Short mmCIF file of C-alpha atoms in Angstrom, two decimals:
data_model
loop_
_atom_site.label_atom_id
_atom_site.label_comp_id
_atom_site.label_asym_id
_atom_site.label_seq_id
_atom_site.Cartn_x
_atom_site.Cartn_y
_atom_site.Cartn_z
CA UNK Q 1 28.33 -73.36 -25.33
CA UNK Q 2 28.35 -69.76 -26.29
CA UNK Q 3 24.77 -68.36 -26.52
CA UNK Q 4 22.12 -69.08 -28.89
CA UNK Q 5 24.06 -71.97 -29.59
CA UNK Q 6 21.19 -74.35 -27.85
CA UNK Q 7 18.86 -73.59 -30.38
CA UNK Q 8 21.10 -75.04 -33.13
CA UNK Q 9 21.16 -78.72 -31.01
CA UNK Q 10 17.84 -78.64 -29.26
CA UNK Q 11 14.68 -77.81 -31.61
CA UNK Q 12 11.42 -79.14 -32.47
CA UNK Q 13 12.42 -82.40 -34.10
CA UNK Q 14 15.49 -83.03 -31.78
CA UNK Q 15 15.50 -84.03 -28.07
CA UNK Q 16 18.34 -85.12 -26.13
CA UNK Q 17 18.88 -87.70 -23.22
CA UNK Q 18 19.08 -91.01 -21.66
CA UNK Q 19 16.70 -93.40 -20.15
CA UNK Q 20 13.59 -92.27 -19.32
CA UNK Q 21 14.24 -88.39 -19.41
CA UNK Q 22 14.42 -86.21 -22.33
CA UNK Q 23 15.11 -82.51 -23.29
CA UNK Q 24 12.99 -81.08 -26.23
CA UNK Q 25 12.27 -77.18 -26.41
CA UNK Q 26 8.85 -76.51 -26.26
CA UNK Q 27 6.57 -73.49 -26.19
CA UNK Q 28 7.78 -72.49 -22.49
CA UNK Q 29 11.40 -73.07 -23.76
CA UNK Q 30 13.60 -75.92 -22.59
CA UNK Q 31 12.29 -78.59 -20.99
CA UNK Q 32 13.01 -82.16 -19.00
CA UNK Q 33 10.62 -84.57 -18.87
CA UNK Q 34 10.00 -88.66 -18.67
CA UNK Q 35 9.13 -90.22 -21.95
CA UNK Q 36 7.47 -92.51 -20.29
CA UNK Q 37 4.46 -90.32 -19.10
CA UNK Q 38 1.43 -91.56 -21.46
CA UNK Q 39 -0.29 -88.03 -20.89
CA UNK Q 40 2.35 -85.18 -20.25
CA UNK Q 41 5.53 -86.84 -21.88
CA UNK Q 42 3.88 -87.71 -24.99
CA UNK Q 43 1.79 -84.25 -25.07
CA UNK Q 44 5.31 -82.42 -24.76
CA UNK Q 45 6.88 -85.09 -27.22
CA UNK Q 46 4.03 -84.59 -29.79
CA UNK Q 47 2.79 -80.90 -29.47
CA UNK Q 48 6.04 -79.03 -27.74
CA UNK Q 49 3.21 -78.46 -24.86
CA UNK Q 50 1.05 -79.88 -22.33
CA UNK Q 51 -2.25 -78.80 -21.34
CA UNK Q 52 -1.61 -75.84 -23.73
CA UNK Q 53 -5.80 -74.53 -23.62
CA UNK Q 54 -6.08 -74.21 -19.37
CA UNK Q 55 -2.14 -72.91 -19.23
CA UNK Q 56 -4.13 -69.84 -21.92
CA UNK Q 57 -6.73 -69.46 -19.41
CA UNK Q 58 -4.36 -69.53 -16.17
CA UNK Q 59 -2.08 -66.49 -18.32
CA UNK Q 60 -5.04 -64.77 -18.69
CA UNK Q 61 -5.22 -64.51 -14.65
CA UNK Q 62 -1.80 -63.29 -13.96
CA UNK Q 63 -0.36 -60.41 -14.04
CA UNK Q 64 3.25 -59.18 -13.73
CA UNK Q 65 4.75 -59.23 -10.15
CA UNK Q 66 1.71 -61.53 -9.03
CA UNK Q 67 2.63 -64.58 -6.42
CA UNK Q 68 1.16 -67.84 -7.65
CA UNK Q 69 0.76 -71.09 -5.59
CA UNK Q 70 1.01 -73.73 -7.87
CA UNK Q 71 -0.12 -77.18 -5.55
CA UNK Q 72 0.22 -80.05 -7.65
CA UNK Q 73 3.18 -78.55 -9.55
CA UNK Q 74 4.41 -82.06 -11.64
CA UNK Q 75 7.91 -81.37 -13.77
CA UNK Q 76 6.69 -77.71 -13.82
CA UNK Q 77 5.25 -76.93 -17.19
CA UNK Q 78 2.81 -74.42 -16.27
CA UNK Q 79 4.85 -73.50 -13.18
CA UNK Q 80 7.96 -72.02 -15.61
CA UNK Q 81 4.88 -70.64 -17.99
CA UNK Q 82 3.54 -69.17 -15.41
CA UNK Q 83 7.12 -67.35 -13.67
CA UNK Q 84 7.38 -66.13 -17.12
CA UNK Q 85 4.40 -64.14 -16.83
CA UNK Q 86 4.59 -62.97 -13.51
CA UNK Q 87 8.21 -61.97 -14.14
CA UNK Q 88 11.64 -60.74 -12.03
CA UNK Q 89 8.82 -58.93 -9.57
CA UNK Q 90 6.54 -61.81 -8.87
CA UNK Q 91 7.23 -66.00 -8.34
CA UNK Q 92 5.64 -69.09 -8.57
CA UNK Q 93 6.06 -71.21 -5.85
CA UNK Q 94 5.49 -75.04 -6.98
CA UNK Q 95 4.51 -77.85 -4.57
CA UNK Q 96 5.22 -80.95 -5.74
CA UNK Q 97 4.98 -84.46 -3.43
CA UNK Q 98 6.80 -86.53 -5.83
CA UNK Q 99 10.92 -86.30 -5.65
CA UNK Q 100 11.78 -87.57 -8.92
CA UNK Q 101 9.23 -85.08 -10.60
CA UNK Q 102 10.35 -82.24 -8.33
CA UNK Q 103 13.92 -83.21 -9.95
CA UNK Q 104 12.50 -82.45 -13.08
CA UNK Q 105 10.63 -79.29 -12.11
CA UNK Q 106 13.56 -78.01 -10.35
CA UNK Q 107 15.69 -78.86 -13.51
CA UNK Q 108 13.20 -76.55 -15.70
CA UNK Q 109 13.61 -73.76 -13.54
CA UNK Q 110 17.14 -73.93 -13.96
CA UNK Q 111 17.60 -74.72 -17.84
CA UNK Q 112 15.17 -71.64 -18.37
CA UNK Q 113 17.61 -69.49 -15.64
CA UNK Q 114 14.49 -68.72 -13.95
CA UNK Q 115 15.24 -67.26 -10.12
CA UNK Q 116 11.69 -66.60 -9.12
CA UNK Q 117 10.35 -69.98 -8.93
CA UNK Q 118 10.71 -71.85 -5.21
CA UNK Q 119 10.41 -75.07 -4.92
CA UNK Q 120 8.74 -77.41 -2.58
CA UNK Q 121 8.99 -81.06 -2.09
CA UNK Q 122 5.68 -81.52 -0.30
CA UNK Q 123 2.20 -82.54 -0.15
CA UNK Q 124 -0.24 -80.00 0.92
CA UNK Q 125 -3.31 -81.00 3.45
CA UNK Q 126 -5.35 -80.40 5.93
CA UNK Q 127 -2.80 -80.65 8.46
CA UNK Q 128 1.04 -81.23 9.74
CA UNK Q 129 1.90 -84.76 8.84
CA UNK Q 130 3.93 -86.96 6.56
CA UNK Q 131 1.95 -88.64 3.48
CA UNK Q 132 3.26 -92.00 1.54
CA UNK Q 133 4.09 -91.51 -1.68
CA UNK Q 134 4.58 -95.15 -3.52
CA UNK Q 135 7.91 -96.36 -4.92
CA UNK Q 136 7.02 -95.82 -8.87
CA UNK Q 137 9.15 -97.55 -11.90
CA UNK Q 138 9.31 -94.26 -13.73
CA UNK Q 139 11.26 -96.53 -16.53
CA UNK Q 140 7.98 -97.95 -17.90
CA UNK Q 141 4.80 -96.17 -18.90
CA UNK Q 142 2.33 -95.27 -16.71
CA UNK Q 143 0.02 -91.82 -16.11
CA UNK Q 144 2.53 -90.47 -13.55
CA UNK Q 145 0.11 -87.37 -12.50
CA UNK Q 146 -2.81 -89.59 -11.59
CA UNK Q 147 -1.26 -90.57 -8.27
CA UNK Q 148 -3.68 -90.33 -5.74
CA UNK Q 149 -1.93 -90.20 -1.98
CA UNK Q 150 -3.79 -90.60 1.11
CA UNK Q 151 -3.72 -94.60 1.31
CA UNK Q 152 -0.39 -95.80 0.71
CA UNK Q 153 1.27 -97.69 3.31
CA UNK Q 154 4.57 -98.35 1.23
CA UNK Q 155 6.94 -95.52 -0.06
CA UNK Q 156 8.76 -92.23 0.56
CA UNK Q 157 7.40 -90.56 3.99
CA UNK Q 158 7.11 -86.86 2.41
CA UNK Q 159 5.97 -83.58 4.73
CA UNK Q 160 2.49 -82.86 4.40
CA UNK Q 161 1.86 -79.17 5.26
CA UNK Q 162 -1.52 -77.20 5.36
CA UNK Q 163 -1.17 -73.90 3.33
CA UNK Q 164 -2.12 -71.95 6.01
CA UNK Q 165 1.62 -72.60 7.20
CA UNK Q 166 3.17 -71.16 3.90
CA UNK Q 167 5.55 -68.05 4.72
CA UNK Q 168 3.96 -66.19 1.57
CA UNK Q 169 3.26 -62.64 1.65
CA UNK Q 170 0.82 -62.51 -0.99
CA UNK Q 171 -0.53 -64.84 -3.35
CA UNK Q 172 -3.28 -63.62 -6.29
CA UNK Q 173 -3.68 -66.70 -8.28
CA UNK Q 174 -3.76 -70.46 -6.30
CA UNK Q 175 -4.37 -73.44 -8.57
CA UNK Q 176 -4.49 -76.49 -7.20
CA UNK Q 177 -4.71 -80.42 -9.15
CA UNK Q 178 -4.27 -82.90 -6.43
CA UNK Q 179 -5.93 -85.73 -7.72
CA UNK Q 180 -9.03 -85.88 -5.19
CA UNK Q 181 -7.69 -83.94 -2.17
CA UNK Q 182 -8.51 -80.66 -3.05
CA UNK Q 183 -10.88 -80.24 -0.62
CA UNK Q 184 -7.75 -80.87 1.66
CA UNK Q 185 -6.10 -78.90 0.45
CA UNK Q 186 -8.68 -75.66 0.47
CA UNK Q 187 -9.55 -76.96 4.10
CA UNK Q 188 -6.17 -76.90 5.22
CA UNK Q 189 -5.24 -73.55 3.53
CA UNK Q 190 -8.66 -71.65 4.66
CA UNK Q 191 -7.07 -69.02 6.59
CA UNK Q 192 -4.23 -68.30 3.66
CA UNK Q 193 -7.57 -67.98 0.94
CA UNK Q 194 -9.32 -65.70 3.45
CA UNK Q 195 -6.50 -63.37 4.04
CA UNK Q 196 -5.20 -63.10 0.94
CA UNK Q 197 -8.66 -63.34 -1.52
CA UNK Q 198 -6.21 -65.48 -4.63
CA UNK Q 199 -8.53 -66.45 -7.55
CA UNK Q 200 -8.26 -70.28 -7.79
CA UNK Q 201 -7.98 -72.46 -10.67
CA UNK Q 202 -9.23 -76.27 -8.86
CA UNK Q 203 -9.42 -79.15 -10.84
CA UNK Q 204 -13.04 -81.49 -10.13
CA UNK Q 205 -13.37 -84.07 -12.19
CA UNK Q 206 -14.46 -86.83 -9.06
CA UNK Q 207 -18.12 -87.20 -9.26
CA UNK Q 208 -18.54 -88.44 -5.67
CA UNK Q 209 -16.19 -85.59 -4.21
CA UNK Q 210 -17.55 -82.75 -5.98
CA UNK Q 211 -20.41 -81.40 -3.93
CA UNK Q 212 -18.70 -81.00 -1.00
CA UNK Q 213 -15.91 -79.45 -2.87
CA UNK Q 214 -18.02 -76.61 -4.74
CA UNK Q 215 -19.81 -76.34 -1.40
CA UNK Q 216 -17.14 -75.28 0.48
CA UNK Q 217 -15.58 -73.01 -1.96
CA UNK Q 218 -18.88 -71.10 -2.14
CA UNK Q 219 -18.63 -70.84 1.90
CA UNK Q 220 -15.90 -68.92 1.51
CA UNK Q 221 -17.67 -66.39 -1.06
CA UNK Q 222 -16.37 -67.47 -3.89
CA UNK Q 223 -18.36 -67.40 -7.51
CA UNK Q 224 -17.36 -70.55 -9.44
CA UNK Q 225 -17.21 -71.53 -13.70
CA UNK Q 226 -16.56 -74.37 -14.92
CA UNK Q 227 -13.51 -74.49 -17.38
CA UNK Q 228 -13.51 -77.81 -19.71
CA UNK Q 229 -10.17 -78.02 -22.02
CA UNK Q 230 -9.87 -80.08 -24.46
CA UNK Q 231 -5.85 -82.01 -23.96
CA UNK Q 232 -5.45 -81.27 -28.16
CA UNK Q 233 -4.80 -77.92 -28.87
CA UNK Q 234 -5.38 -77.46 -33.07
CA UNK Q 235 -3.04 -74.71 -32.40
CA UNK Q 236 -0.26 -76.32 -30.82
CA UNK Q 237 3.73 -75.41 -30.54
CA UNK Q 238 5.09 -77.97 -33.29
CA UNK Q 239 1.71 -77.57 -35.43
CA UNK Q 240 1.08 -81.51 -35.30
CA UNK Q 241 -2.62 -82.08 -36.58
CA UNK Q 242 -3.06 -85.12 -35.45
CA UNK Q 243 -4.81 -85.55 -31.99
CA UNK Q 244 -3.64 -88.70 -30.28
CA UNK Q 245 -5.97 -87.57 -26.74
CA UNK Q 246 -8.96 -87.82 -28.66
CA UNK Q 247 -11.97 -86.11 -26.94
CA UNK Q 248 -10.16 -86.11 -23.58
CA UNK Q 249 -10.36 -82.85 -21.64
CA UNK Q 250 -9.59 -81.52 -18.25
CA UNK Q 251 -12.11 -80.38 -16.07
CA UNK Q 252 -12.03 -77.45 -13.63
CA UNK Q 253 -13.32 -74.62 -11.71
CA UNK Q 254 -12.44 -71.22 -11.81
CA UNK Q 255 -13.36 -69.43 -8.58
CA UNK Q 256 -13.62 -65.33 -8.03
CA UNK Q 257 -13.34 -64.15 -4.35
CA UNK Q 258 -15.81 -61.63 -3.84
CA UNK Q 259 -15.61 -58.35 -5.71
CA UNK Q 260 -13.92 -59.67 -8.58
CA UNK Q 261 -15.41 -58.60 -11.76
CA UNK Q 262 -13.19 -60.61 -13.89
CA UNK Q 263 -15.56 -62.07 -16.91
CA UNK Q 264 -14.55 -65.77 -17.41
CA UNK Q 265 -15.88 -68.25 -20.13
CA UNK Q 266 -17.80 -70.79 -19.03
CA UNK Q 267 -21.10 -71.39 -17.51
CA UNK Q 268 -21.39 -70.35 -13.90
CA UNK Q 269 -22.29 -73.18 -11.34
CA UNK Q 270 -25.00 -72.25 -9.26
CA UNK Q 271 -25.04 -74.67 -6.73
CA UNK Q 272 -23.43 -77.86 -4.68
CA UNK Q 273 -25.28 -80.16 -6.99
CA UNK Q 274 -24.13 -78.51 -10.44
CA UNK Q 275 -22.23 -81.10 -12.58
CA UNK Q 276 -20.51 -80.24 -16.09
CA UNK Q 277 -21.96 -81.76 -19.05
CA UNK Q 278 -19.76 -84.28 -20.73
CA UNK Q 279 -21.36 -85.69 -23.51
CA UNK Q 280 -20.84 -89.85 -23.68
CA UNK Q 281 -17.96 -89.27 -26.40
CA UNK Q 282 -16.13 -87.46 -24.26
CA UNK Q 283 -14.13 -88.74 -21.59
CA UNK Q 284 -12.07 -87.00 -18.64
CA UNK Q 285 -8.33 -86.85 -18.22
CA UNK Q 286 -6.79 -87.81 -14.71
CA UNK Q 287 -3.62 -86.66 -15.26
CA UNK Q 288 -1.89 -83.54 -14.33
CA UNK Q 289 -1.12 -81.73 -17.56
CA UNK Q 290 1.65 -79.43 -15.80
#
């Protein structure tokens, strides 16, 4: 297909494919994705984006030639975003536990002829091990970045590795959505955050896990805002005004290593015990908008 010549069969109002995965172009270019996903499928289906308001605020940290660890990667919307940003001179390596979805991130990568985003089909943790991830009919709808491993006795045996044993060099921006083990995660990647000082973008939306969570990430030195984004962006990619998410929104931390004078919006939290303020109209999103 000589060049160009995509945009003439793939645009807003066209998408291509068979069972449960679909090409559409969106607002990071071309990309695969299951149909089937009730929060990240039909966001890219209906807007041409997913989780379009943090991905603004995650741009805004990055610079070009940056390294960015992206834990919790799904089919890689932010991820390719992200590369796009940090360009030729920087990468985005993506960690992603779940194969089929690490198909489809992979598969982004490519259609977009992106070379500096790695791929990892992984877990991270608190140490060496294998995690169960559960067989999943990826055929019928379900919320397909809400799967929380750590209990599963049934499945695909996938390496879990602490972050302290990634062969980065650098890294300046670490985001992690893990669905409740992010203090795992941090735990197991302590050394990695101390040496090389990344700002993080963590997701905390689990009442009962999110002292200890803010806790620790203040141990290391780290000054914390909460970031609450809304899953309907007005402003979206196909300029659809109607919001089918409602007043769902994301909830997250954004957390400065010491010295960094970076202003962020969004009220500081002073303490283990701070909790954002959703009002009882308002409800929060479990899936994985990337």
């Amino acid at each position: 297909m000589p060049s160009g010549d995509q945009d003439q069969v793939l645009s807003r109002d066209v998408e291509i494919g068979s069972g449960f995965n679909r090409l559409r172009l969106c607002r990071t270019g071309i990309t695969l994705y299951n149909r089937n996903d009730i929060y990240v499928g039909r966001a890219l289906q209906a807007y041409g984006e997913s989780g379009q308001i943090k991905l603004d605020l995650l741009s805004q940290l990055v610079r070009p030639g940056n390294v960015v660890v992206d834990v919790g990667a799904h089919i890689g919307v932010h991820a390719i975003a992200l590369a796009k940003v940090v360009g030729p001179t920087g990468a985005v390596i993506a960690i992603e536990p779940q194969r089929l979805l690490v198909q489809s991130l992979s598969a982004n990568a490519a259609l977009n002829s992106l070379t500096n985003v790695f791929t990892l089909h992984a877990a991270a943790g608190e140490k060496v091990d294998q995690i169960i991830v559960p067989g999943l009919n990826y055929d019928v709808e379900n919320n397909f970045g809400a799967v929380e491993l750590g209990h599963y006795t049934e499945g695909e045996a996938v390496p879990l590795m602490p972050l302290d044993n990634l062969p980065a060099q650098s890294c300046q921006v670490l985001t992690i959505d893990v669905e409740g083990m992010e203090l795992a995660v941090i735990r197991g990647g302590t050394r990695f955050i101390e040496r090389f000082r990344p700002v993080m973008y963590v997701t905390n939306y689990r009442k009962e896990k999110s002292a200890a969570l803010i806790g620790y990430i203040m141990g290391l030195g780290y000054r914390l805002y909460w970031n609450i984004a809304p899953l309907f962006n007005p402003q979206n990619f196909y300029g659809n005004p109607e919001n089918i998410f409602g007043n769902t929104v994301t909830v997250g931390m954004v957390c400065l290593p010491p010295g960094d004078t970076t202003a962020v919006e969004g009220r500081q939290i002073t303490s283990p015990a701070d909790v954002w303020h959703g009002g009882a109209s308002v409800s929060v999103d479990a899936a994985r908008m990337d």
